[in-house]
PDB file of C-alpha atoms and ligand atoms in Angstrom:
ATOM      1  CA  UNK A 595     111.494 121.350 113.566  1.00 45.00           C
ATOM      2  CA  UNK A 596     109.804 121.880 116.513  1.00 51.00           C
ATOM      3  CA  UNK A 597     109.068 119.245 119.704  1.00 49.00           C
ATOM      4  CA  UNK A 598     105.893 117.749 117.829  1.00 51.00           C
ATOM      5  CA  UNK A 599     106.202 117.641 114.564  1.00 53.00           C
ATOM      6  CA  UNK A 600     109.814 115.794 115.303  1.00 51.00           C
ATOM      7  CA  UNK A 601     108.090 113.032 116.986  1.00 52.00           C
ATOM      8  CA  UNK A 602     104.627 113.111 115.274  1.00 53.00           C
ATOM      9  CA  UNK A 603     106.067 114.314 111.485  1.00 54.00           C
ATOM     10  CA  UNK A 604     102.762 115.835 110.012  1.00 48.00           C
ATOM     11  CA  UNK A 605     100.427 113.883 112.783  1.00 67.00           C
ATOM     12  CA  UNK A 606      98.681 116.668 114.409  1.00 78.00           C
ATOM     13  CA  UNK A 607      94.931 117.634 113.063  1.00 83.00           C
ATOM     14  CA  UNK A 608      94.789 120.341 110.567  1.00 88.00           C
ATOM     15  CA  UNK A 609      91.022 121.539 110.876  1.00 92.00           C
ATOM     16  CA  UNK A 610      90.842 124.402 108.730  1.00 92.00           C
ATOM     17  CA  UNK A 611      92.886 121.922 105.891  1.00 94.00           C
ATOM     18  CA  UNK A 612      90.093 119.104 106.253  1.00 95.00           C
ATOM     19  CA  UNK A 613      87.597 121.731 106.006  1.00 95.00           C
ATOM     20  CA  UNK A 614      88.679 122.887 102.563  1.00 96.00           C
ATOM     21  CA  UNK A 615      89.456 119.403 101.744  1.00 97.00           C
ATOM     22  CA  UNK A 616      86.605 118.101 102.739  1.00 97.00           C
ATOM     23  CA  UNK A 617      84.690 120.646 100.539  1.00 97.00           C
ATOM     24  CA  UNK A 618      86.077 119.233  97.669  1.00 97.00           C
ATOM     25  CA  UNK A 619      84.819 116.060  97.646  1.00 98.00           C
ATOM     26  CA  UNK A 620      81.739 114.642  95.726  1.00 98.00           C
ATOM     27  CA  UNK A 621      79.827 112.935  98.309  1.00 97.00           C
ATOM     28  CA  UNK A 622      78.242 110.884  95.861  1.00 97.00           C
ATOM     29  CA  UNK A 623      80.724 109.521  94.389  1.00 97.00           C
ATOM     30  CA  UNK A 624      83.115 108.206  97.676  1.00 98.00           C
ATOM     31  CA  UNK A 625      84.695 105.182  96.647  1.00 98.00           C
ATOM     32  CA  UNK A 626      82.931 102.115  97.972  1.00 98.00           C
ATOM     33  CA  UNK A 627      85.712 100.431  99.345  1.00 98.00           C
ATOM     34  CA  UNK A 628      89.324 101.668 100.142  1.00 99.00           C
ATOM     35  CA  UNK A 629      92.044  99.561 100.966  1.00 99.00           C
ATOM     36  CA  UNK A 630      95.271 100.132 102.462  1.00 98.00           C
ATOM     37  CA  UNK A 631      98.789  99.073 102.662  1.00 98.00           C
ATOM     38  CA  UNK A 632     100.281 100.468 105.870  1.00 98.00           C
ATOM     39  CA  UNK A 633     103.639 100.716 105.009  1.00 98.00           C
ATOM     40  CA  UNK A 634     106.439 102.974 106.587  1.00 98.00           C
ATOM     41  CA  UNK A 635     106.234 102.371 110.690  1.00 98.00           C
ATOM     42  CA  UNK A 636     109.955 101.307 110.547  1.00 98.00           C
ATOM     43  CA  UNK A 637     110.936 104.219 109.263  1.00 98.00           C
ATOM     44  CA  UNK A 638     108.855 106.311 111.282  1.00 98.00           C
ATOM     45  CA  UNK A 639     110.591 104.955 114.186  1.00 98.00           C
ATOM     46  CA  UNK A 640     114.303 105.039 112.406  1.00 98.00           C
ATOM     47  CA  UNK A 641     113.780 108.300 111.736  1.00 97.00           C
ATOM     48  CA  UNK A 642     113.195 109.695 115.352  1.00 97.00           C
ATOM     49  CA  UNK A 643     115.795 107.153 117.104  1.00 98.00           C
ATOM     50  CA  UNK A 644     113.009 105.291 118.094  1.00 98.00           C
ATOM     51  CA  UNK A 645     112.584 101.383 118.387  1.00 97.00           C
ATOM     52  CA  UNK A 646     110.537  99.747 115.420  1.00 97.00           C
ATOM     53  CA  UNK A 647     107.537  99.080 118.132  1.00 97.00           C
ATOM     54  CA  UNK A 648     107.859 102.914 118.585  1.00 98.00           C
ATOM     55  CA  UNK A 649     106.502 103.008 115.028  1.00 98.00           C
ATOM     56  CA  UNK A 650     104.091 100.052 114.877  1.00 98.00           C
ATOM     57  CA  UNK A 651     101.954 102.153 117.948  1.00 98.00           C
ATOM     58  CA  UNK A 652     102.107 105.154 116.184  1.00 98.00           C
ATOM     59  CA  UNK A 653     100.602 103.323 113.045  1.00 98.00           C
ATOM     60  CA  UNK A 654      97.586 102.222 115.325  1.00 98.00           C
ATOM     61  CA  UNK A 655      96.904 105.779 115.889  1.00 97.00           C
ATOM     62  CA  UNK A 656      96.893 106.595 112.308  1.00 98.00           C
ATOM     63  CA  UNK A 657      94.623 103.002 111.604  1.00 98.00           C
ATOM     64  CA  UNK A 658      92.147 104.511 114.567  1.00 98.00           C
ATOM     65  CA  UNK A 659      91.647 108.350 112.610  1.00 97.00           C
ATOM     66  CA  UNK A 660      90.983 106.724 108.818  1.00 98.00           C
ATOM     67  CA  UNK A 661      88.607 104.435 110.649  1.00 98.00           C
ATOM     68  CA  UNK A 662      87.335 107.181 112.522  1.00 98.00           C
ATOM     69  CA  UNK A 663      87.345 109.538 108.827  1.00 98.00           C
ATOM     70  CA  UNK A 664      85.882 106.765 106.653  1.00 98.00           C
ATOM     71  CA  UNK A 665      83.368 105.797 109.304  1.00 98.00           C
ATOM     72  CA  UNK A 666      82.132 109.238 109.370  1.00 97.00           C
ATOM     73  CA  UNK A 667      82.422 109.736 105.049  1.00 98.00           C
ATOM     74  CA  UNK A 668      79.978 106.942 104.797  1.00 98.00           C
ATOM     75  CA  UNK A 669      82.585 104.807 103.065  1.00 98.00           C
ATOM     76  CA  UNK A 670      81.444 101.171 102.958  1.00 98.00           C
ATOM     77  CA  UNK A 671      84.690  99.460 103.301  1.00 99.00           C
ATOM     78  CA  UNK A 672      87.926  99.696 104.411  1.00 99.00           C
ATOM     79  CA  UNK A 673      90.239  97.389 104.038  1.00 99.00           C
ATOM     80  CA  UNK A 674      93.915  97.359 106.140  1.00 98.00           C
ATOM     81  CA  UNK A 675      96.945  95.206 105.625  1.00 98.00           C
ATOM     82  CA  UNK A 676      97.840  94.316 108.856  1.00 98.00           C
ATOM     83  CA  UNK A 677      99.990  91.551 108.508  1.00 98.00           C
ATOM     84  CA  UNK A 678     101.454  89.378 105.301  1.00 98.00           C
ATOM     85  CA  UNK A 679     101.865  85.850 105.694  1.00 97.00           C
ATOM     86  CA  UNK A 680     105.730  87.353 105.047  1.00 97.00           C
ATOM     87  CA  UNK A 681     105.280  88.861 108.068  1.00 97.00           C
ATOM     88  CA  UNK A 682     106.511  85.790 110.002  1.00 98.00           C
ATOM     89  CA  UNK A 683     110.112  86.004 108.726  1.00 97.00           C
ATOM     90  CA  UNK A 684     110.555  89.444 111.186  1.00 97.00           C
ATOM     91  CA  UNK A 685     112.020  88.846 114.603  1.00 97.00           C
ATOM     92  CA  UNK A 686     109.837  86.681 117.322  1.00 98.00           C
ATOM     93  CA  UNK A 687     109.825  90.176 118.985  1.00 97.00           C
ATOM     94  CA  UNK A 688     108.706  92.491 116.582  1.00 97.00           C
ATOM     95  CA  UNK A 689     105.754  89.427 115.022  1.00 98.00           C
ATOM     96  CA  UNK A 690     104.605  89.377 118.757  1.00 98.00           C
ATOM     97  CA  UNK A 691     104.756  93.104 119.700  1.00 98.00           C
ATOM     98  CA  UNK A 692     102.078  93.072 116.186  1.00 98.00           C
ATOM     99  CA  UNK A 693      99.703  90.285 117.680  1.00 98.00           C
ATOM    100  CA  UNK A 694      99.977  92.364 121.248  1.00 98.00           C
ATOM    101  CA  UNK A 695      98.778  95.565 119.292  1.00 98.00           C
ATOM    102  CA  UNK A 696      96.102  94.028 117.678  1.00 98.00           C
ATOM    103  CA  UNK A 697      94.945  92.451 120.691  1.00 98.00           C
ATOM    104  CA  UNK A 698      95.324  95.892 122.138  1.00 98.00           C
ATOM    105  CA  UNK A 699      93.614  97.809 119.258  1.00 98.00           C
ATOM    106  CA  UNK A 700      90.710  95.576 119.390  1.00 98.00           C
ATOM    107  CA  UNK A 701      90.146  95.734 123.372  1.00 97.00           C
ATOM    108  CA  UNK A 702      90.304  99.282 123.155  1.00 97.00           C
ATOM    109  CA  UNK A 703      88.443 100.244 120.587  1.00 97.00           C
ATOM    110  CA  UNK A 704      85.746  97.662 120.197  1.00 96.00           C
ATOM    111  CA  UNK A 705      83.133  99.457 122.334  1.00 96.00           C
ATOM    112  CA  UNK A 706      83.906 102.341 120.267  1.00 97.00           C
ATOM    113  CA  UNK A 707      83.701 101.085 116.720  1.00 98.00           C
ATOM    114  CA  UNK A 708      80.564  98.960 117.544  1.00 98.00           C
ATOM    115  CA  UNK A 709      78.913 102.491 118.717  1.00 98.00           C
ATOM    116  CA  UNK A 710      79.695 103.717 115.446  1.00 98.00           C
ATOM    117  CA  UNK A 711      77.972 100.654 113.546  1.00 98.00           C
ATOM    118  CA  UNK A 712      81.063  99.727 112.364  1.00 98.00           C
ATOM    119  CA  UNK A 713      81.632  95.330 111.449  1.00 98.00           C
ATOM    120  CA  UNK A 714      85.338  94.259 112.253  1.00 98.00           C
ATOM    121  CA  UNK A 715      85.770  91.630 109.548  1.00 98.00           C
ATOM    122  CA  UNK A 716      89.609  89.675 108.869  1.00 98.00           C
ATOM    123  CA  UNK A 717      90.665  87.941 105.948  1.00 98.00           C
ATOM    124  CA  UNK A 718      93.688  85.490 105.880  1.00 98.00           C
ATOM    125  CA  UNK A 719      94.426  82.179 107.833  1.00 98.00           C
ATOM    126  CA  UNK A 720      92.917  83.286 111.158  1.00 98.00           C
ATOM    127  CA  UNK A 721      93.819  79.763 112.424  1.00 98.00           C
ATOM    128  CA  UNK A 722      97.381  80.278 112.782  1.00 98.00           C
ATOM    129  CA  UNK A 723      97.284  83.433 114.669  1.00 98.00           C
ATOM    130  CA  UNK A 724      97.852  83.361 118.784  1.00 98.00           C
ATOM    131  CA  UNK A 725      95.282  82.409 120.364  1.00 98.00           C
ATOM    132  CA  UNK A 726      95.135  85.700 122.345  1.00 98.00           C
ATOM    133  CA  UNK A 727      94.393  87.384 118.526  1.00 98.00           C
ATOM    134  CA  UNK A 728      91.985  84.895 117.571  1.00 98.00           C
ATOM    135  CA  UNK A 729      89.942  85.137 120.728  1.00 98.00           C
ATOM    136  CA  UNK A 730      89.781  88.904 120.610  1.00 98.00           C
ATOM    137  CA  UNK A 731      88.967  88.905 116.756  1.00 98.00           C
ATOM    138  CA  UNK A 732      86.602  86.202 117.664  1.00 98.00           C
ATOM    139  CA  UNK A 733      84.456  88.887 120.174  1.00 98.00           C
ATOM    140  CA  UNK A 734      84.998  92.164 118.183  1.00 98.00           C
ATOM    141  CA  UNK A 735      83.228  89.724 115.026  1.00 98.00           C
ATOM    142  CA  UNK A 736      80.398  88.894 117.372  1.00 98.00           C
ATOM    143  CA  UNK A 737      79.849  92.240 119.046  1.00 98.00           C
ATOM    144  CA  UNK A 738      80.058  94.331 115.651  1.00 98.00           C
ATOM    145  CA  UNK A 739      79.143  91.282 113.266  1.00 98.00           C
ATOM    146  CA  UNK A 740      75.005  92.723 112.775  1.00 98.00           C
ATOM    147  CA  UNK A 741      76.582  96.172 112.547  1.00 98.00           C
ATOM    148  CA  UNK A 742      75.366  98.045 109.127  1.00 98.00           C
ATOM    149  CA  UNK A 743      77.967 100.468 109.158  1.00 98.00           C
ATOM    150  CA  UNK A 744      81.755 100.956 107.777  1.00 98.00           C
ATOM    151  CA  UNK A 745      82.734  96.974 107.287  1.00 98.00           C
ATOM    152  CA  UNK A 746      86.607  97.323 108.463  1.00 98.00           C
ATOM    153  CA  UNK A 747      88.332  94.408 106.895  1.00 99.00           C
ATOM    154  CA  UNK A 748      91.603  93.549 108.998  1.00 98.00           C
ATOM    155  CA  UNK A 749      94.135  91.503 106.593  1.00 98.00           C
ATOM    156  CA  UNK A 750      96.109  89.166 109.136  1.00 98.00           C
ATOM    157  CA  UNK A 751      98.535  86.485 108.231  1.00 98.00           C
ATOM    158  CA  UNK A 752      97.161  87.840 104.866  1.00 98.00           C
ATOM    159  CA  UNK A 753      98.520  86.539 101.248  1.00 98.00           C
ATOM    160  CA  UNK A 754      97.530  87.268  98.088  1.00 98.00           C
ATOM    161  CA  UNK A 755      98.670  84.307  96.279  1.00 98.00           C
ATOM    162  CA  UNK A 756      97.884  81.933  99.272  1.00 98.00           C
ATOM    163  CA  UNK A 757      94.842  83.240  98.736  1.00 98.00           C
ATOM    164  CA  UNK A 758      94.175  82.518  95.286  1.00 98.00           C
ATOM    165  CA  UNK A 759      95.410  78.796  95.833  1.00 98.00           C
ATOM    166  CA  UNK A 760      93.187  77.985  98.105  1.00 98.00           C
ATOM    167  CA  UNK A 761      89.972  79.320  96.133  1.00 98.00           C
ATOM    168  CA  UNK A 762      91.692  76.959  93.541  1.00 98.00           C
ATOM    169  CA  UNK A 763      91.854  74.049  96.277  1.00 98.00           C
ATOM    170  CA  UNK A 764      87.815  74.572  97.311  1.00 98.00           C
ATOM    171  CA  UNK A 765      86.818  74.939  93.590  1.00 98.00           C
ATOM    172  CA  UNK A 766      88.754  71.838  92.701  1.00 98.00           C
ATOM    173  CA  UNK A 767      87.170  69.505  96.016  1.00 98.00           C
ATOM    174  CA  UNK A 768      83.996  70.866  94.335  1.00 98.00           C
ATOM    175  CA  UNK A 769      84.481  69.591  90.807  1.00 98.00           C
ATOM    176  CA  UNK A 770      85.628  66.337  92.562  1.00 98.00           C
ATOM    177  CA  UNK A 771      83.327  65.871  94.543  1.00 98.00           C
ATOM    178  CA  UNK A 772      80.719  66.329  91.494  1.00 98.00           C
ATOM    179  CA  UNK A 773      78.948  69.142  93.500  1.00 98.00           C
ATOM    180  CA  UNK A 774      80.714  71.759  90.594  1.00 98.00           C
ATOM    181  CA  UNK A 775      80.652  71.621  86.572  1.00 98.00           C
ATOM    182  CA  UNK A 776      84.278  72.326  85.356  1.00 97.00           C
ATOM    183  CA  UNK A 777      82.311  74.615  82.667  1.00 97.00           C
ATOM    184  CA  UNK A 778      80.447  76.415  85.170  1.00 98.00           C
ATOM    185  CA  UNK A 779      83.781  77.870  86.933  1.00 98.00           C
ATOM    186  CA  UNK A 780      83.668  81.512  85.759  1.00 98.00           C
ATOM    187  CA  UNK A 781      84.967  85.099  87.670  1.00 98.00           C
ATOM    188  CA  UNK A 782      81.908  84.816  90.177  1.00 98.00           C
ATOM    189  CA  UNK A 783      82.623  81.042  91.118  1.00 98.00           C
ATOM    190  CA  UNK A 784      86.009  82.204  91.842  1.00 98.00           C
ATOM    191  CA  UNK A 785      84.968  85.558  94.105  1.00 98.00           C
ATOM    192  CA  UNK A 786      82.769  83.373  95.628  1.00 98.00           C
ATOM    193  CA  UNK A 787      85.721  81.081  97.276  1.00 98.00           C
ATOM    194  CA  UNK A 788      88.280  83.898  98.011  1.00 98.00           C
ATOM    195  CA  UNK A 789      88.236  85.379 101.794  1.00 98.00           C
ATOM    196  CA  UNK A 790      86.547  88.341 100.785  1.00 98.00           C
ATOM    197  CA  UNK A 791      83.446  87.187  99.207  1.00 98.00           C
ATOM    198  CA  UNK A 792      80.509  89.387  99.603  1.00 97.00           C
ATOM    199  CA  UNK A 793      82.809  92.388  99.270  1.00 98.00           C
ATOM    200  CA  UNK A 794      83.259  94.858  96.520  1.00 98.00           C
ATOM    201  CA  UNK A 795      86.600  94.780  94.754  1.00 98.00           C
ATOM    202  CA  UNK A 796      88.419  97.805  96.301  1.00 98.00           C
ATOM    203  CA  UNK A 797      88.031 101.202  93.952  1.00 98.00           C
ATOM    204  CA  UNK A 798      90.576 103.335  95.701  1.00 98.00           C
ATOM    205  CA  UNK A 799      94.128 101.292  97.040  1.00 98.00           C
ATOM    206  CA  UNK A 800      96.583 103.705  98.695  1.00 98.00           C
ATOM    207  CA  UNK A 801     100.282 102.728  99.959  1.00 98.00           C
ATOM    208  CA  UNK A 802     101.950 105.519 101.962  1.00 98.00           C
ATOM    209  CA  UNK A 803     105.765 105.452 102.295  1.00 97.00           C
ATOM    210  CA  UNK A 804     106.921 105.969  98.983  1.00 97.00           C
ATOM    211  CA  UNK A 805     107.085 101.950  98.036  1.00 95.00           C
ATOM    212  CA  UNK A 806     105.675 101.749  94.790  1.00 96.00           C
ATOM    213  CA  UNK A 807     104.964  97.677  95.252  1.00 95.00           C
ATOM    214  CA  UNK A 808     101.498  95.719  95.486  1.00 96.00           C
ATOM    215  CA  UNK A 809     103.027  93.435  97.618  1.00 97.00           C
ATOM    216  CA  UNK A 810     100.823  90.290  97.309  1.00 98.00           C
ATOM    217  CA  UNK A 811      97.663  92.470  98.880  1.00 98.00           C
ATOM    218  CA  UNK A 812      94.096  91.854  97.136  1.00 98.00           C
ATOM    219  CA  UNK A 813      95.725  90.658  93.696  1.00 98.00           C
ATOM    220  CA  UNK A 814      92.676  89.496  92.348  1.00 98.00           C
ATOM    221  CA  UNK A 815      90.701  92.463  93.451  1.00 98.00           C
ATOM    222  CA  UNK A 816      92.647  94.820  92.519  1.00 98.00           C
ATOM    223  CA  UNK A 817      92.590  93.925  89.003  1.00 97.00           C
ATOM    224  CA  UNK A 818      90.401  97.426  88.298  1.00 96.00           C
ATOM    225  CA  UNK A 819      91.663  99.516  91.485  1.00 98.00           C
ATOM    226  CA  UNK A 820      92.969 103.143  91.401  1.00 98.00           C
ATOM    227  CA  UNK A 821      96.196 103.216  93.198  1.00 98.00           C
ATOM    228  CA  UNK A 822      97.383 106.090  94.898  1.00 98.00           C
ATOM    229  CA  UNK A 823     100.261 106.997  96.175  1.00 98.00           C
ATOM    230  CA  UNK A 824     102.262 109.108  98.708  1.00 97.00           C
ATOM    231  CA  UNK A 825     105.676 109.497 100.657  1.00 97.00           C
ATOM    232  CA  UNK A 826     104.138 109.926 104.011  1.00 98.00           C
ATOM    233  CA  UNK A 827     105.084 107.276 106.472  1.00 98.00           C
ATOM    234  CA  UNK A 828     102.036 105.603 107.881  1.00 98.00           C
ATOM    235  CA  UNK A 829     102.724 106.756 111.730  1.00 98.00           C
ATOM    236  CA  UNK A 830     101.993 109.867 109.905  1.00 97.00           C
ATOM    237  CA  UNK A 831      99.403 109.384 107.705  1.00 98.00           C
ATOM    238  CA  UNK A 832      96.364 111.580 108.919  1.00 97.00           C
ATOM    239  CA  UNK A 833      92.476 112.253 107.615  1.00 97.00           C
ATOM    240  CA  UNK A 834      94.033 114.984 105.279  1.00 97.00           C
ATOM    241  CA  UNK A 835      96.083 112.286 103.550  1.00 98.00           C
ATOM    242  CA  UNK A 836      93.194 110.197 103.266  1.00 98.00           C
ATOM    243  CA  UNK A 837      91.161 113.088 101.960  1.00 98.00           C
ATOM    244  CA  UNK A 838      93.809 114.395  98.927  1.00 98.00           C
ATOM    245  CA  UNK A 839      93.418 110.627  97.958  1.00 98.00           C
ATOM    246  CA  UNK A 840      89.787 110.871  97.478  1.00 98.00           C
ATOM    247  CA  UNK A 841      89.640 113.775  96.126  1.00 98.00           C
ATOM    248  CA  UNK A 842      91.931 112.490  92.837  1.00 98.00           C
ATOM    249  CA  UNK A 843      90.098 109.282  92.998  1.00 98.00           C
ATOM    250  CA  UNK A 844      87.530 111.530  92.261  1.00 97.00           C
ATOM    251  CA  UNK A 845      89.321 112.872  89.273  1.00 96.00           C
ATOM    252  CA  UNK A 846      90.227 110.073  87.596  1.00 94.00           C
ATOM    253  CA  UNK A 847      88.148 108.321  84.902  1.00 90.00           C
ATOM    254  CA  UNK A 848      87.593 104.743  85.345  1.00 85.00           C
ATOM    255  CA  UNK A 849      86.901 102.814  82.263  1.00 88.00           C
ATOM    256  CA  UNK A 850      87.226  99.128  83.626  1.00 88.00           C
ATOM    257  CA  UNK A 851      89.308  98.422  79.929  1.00 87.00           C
ATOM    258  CA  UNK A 852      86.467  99.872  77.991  1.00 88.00           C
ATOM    259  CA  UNK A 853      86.211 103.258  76.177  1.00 80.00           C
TER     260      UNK A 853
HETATM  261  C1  LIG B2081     104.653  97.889 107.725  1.00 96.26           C
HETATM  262  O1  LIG B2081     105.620  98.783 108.216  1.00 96.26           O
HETATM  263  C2  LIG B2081     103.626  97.659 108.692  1.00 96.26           C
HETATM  264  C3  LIG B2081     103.334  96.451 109.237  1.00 96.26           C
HETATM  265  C4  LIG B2081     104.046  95.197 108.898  1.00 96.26           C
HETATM  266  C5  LIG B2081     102.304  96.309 110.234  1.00 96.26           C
HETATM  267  C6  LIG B2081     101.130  97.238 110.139  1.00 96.26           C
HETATM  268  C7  LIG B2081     100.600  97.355 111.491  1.00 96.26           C
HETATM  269  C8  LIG B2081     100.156  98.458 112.095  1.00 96.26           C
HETATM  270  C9  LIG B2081      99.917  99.735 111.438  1.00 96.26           C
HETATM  271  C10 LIG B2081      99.880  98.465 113.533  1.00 96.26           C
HETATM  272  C11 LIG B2081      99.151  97.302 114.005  1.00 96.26           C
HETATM  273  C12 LIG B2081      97.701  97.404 113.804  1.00 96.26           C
HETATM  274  C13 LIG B2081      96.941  96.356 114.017  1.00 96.26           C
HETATM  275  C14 LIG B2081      95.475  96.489 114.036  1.00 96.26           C
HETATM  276  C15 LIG B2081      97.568  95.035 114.200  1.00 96.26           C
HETATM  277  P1  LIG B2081     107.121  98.305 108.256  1.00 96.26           P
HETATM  278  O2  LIG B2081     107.403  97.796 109.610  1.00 96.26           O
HETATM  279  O3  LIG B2081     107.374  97.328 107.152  1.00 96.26           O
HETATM  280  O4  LIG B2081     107.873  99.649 107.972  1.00 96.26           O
HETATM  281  P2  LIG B2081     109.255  99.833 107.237  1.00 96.26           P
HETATM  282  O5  LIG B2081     109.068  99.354 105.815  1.00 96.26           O
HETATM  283  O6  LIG B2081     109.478 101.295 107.305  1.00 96.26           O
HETATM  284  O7  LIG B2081     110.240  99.025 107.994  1.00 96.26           O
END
């Protein structure tokens, strides 16, 4: 294994791979919105001796080139897993080396993403992040927030479940409050109280790292989703990765439980 590929596995740009790849895809018919579970960055790290921070940069790089890919597909929305309200239960000094990257990620690249029409968006309790997060989410929403492009959909202090219960909670102070007929709560009452509303469910969900788990990401949206897939470690995860998984989106037939 030589120098690079033992620190940056399959990292490094393939152009003449994307271009064939690339060529393979139906540009009409790109799924609307991907979503992601960026899984692996630990292992990444394990792998080459490194420390678990090591891993969590490297998966920043990888979140910066599918932005970068999707933005310039024409995709609609991405969505990233960032961090599970699970998250918490990790060392102080891995949950705040996480809240330093984002902070990071965002200063960085905000300029950059806004130039490319791109809306930052986050779903989960916001609230309870550091402040230092929630003032830098707080700008990128306002700098990119009339942007037309990509939407990228940060999942932070993110849960499923917790999720669901409080759509629950805001339906139920509705029906109390006698501003909501219990009759009238259907699928679109409820998508209208969840974090995402607005959004389209996601069509394409891909987990790298070989976990075959949902792990409390988008469980109502996902009830129609095409999952997909693949043993590369996030740090590692590249445009061609994120191209192979379009391209058997593209293959599959969706029937939404009809015929
Ligand atoms: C899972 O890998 C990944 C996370 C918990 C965090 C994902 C975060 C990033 C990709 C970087 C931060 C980006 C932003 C914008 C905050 P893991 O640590 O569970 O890996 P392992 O299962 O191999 O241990």
């Amino acid at each position: 294994m030589g120098f690079w590929n033992k620190i940056f596995g399959k990292s490094r740009p393939n152009p003449a791979e994307e271009k064939e790849l690339l060529a393979a895809i139906d540009m009409n018919k790109l799924p609307m919105h991907i979503a992601i579970i960026m899984d692996g960055n630990g292992r990444w790290a394990a792998r080459r001796g490194l420390p678990r921070a090591a891993g969590h940069r490297a998966g920043v790089e990888s979140l910066r080139d599918i932005v970068k890919t999707c933005s310039s597909l024409g995709i609609k929305y991405l969505t990233v897993y960032a961090f599970s309200t699970e998250n918490w239960k990790r060392p102080q000094e891995e949950v705040n080396i996480l809240m330093d990257l984002l902070v990071e990620y965002l200063g960085k690249e905000m300029r950059e993403l806004h130039q490319n029409n791109v809306k930052v968006r986050a779903i989960g309790r916001i609230e309870e992040l550091p402040a230092s997060a929630q003032k830098a989410l707080s700008d990128a929403f306002e700098l990119t927030g009339n942007n037309t492009g990509l939407t990228l959909t940060l999942a932070l202090n993110y849960g499923g479940r917790l999720e669901i219960v409080e759509a629950v909670q805001k339906i139920a102070g509705e029906v109390l409050k006698g501003r909501l007929d219990l009759k009238a709560i259907d699928e679109k009452v409820v998508n209208e109280h969840l974090y995402t509303v607005g959004m389209p469910d996601p069509d394409l969900v891909i987990r790298p790292s070989g976990e075959l788990r949902i792990s409390n990401f988008l469980l109502w949206q996902m009830a129609y989703s095409e999952l997909w897939y693949s043993p590369v470690l996030w740090p590692s995860f590249r445009k061609v990765h994120l191209l192979q998984a379009i391209i058997d989106f593209q293959k599959r037939q969706r029937r939404f439980g009809g015929l």
